[in-house]
CSV table of C-alpha atoms in Angstrom, one decimal:
chain,number,residue,atom,x,y,z
A,1,MET,CA,143.3,-128.3,-196.5
A,2,SER,CA,139.9,-129.0,-195.1
A,3,LYS,CA,136.6,-128.0,-196.8
A,4,ARG,CA,134.6,-125.5,-194.9
A,5,LYS,CA,131.0,-126.4,-194.1
A,6,GLY,CA,128.0,-124.1,-194.3
A,7,TYR,CA,127.3,-121.2,-196.5
A,8,PRO,CA,130.0,-118.8,-197.6
A,9,ARG,CA,129.6,-115.3,-196.0
A,10,LYS,CA,130.5,-112.1,-197.6
A,11,PRO,CA,133.6,-110.8,-195.9
A,12,TYR,CA,133.6,-107.6,-193.8
A,13,SER,CA,137.3,-107.0,-193.8
A,14,PHE,CA,140.2,-107.2,-196.2
A,15,GLU,CA,142.3,-109.0,-193.6
A,16,ARG,CA,139.7,-111.8,-193.5
A,17,VAL,CA,139.7,-112.0,-197.3
A,18,LEU,CA,143.5,-112.3,-197.4
A,19,LYS,CA,143.4,-115.0,-194.7
A,20,ASP,CA,140.7,-116.9,-196.5
A,21,LEU,CA,142.6,-116.5,-199.8
A,22,ALA,CA,145.8,-117.9,-198.2
A,23,ASP,CA,143.8,-120.9,-196.9
A,24,ASP,CA,142.4,-121.4,-200.4
A,25,ILE,CA,145.3,-120.8,-202.8
A,26,GLY,CA,148.2,-120.9,-200.4
A,27,TYR,CA,150.8,-118.4,-199.2
A,28,ASP,CA,153.3,-119.4,-201.9
A,29,ASN,CA,150.8,-118.4,-204.6
A,30,ILE,CA,150.1,-115.0,-202.9
A,31,GLU,CA,153.8,-114.4,-202.5
A,32,THR,CA,154.3,-114.8,-206.2
A,33,VAL,CA,151.5,-112.5,-207.2
A,34,ILE,CA,152.1,-109.6,-204.8
A,35,GLU,CA,155.9,-110.1,-204.3
A,36,LYS,CA,155.7,-110.1,-200.5
A,37,LYS,CA,157.1,-112.6,-198.1
A,38,ARG,CA,154.8,-115.0,-196.1
A,39,LYS,CA,155.6,-113.1,-192.9
A,40,ALA,CA,154.4,-109.8,-194.4
A,41,ILE,CA,151.2,-111.5,-195.7
A,42,GLU,CA,150.5,-113.0,-192.3
A,43,HIS,CA,151.1,-109.6,-190.7
A,44,ILE,CA,148.6,-107.9,-193.0
A,45,SER,CA,146.0,-110.6,-192.4
A,46,ASN,CA,146.3,-110.5,-188.6
A,47,PRO,CA,143.6,-108.2,-187.1
A,48,ASN,CA,145.7,-108.0,-183.9
A,49,PHE,CA,148.4,-106.0,-185.6
A,50,LYS,CA,147.7,-102.3,-185.5
A,51,ASP,CA,149.8,-101.2,-188.5
A,52,ARG,CA,148.5,-103.8,-191.0
A,53,GLN,CA,147.7,-102.5,-194.4
A,54,LEU,CA,147.0,-104.2,-197.7
A,55,HIS,CA,148.1,-102.0,-200.5
A,56,ILE,CA,145.2,-101.5,-203.0
A,57,GLN,CA,147.4,-102.5,-205.9
A,58,ASP,CA,148.1,-105.8,-204.1
A,59,GLY,CA,144.4,-106.4,-203.7
A,60,LEU,CA,143.8,-105.6,-207.4
A,61,GLU,CA,146.6,-108.0,-208.5
A,62,LEU,CA,145.2,-110.7,-206.3
A,63,ASP,CA,141.7,-110.2,-207.7
A,64,ILE,CA,143.0,-110.4,-211.2
A,65,HIS,CA,144.9,-113.6,-210.4
A,66,CYS,CA,141.8,-115.1,-208.7
A,67,LYS,CA,139.6,-114.2,-211.6
A,68,ARG,CA,142.1,-116.0,-214.0
A,69,ILE,CA,142.0,-119.1,-211.9
A,70,GLY,CA,138.2,-119.1,-211.5
A,71,LYS,CA,138.0,-117.9,-207.9
A,72,GLY,CA,136.2,-114.7,-208.5
A,73,THR,CA,137.2,-111.3,-207.2
A,74,PRO,CA,137.3,-111.6,-203.4
A,75,PHE,CA,138.7,-108.1,-202.6
A,76,LEU,CA,136.2,-106.4,-204.9
A,77,THR,CA,133.4,-108.4,-203.2
A,78,ALA,CA,134.7,-107.3,-199.8
A,79,TYR,CA,134.9,-103.7,-200.9
A,80,GLU,CA,131.4,-103.8,-202.3
A,81,THR,CA,130.1,-105.5,-199.1
A,82,LEU,CA,131.7,-102.8,-196.9
A,83,LEU,CA,130.4,-100.0,-199.1
A,84,ARG,CA,126.9,-101.5,-199.1
A,85,LYS,CA,127.0,-101.8,-195.3
A,86,GLU,CA,128.0,-98.2,-194.9
A,87,ILE,CA,125.3,-97.0,-197.3
A,88,ALA,CA,122.7,-99.2,-195.5
A,89,ASN,CA,123.5,-97.4,-192.2
A,90,ARG,CA,122.5,-94.0,-193.7
A,91,LYS,CA,119.2,-92.9,-192.4
A,92,ASP,CA,118.2,-90.6,-195.2
A,93,HIS,CA,119.1,-89.3,-198.6
A,94,ASP,CA,120.7,-86.0,-199.5
A,95,THR,CA,118.8,-82.8,-199.6
A,96,SER,CA,116.7,-81.9,-202.6
A,97,ASP,CA,119.1,-79.1,-203.6
A,98,GLU,CA,122.0,-81.6,-203.7
A,99,ILE,CA,120.0,-84.0,-205.8
A,100,ILE,CA,118.9,-81.3,-208.2
A,101,ASN,CA,122.6,-80.1,-208.5
A,102,ASN,CA,123.6,-83.6,-209.3
A,103,LEU,CA,120.9,-83.9,-212.0
A,104,LEU,CA,122.1,-80.6,-213.5
A,105,ARG,CA,125.7,-81.9,-213.6
A,106,LEU,CA,124.3,-85.1,-215.2
A,107,GLY,CA,122.6,-83.1,-217.9
A,108,GLU,CA,125.9,-81.3,-218.6
A,109,SER,CA,127.7,-84.6,-218.9
A,110,ILE,CA,125.1,-85.9,-221.4
A,111,GLY,CA,125.7,-82.7,-223.4
A,112,ASP,CA,129.4,-83.3,-223.3
A,113,VAL,CA,129.0,-86.9,-224.6
A,114,MET,CA,126.7,-85.6,-227.3
A,115,GLU,CA,129.2,-82.8,-228.3
A,116,GLU,CA,132.2,-85.1,-228.5
A,117,THR,CA,130.2,-87.7,-230.5
A,118,ARG,CA,128.9,-85.0,-232.9
A,119,LYS,CA,132.4,-83.7,-233.5
A,120,ALA,CA,133.7,-87.2,-234.1
A,121,LEU,CA,131.0,-88.0,-236.6
A,122,ASP,CA,131.5,-84.8,-238.6
A,123,ASP,CA,133.7,-86.7,-241.1
A,124,ASP,CA,131.5,-89.9,-240.9
A,125,LYS,CA,134.3,-91.9,-239.2
A,126,VAL,CA,135.5,-92.2,-235.7
A,127,ASP,CA,139.3,-92.5,-235.2
A,128,GLU,CA,141.1,-93.7,-232.0
A,129,ASP,CA,141.6,-90.2,-230.6
A,130,GLU,CA,138.0,-89.4,-231.0
A,131,LYS,CA,137.0,-92.7,-229.4
A,132,GLU,CA,139.2,-91.9,-226.5
A,133,GLN,CA,137.6,-88.4,-226.0
A,134,ILE,CA,134.1,-90.0,-226.2
A,135,SER,CA,135.1,-92.7,-223.7
A,136,ILE,CA,136.4,-90.0,-221.2
A,137,GLU,CA,133.1,-88.2,-221.4
A,138,VAL,CA,131.1,-91.5,-221.0
A,139,ILE,CA,133.1,-92.4,-217.9
A,140,GLU,CA,132.4,-89.0,-216.4
A,141,LEU,CA,128.7,-89.5,-217.1
A,142,GLU,CA,128.8,-93.0,-215.5
A,143,LYS,CA,130.4,-91.5,-212.4
A,144,LYS,CA,127.7,-88.9,-212.1
A,145,ILE,CA,124.9,-91.5,-212.6
A,146,ALA,CA,126.5,-93.6,-209.9
A,147,GLU,CA,126.6,-90.6,-207.6
A,148,LEU,CA,122.9,-89.9,-208.2
A,149,LYS,CA,122.0,-93.5,-207.5
A,150,LEU,CA,124.0,-93.3,-204.3
A,151,LYS,CA,122.3,-90.1,-203.2
A,152,LEU,CA,118.9,-91.6,-203.9
A,153,ASN,CA,119.8,-94.9,-202.4
A,154,LEU,CA,119.1,-96.8,-205.6
A,155,GLY,CA,121.1,-99.8,-206.4
A,156,GLU,CA,121.2,-103.5,-207.0
A,157,LYS,CA,118.1,-104.1,-204.9
A,158,THR,CA,116.1,-101.7,-207.1
A,159,ASN,CA,114.3,-103.8,-209.7
A,160,TYR,CA,114.1,-101.5,-212.7
A,161,LYS,CA,112.1,-104.1,-214.7
A,162,ILE,CA,109.0,-103.6,-212.5
A,163,GLN,CA,109.0,-99.8,-213.0
A,164,ASN,CA,106.0,-98.6,-215.0
A,165,LYS,CA,106.9,-98.1,-218.6
A,166,ARG,CA,105.8,-94.9,-220.3
A,167,GLU,CA,102.9,-95.1,-222.6
A,168,PRO,CA,103.8,-94.6,-226.3
């Protein structure tokens, strides 16, 4: 295996990720992780084949394996790169009404988190079922926050540290 020269680029296709991963960790390793034969892996990674498809579970299992062996999460990185590219191609953000509706749903979710937490703390202890209910509400809140950030085109490039802090 030869070392590649230059700077690593963020991949713009899952096929390329799979091909690069095969070059890096080998087809045998991939076969073991996703339980597919080399021929199927080569077929999936070949952009000339029309019907190629990498199952999302296979990508997830390969990312977990790569993370364990210190290679990062190549499919997650590719997904993130493709999503950022799509978002960057948007010319404008959503309408004011859509953003306001999103904010209202966000407020409702905060209320749901507060209600579940209040119920859980009524007896001054939080059991596993109550933690589960709170976590469900928190996950819903996080989804709505992510949706708002997407609608306003906020993200990693936004430096929240430089935002003006409110006066006390």
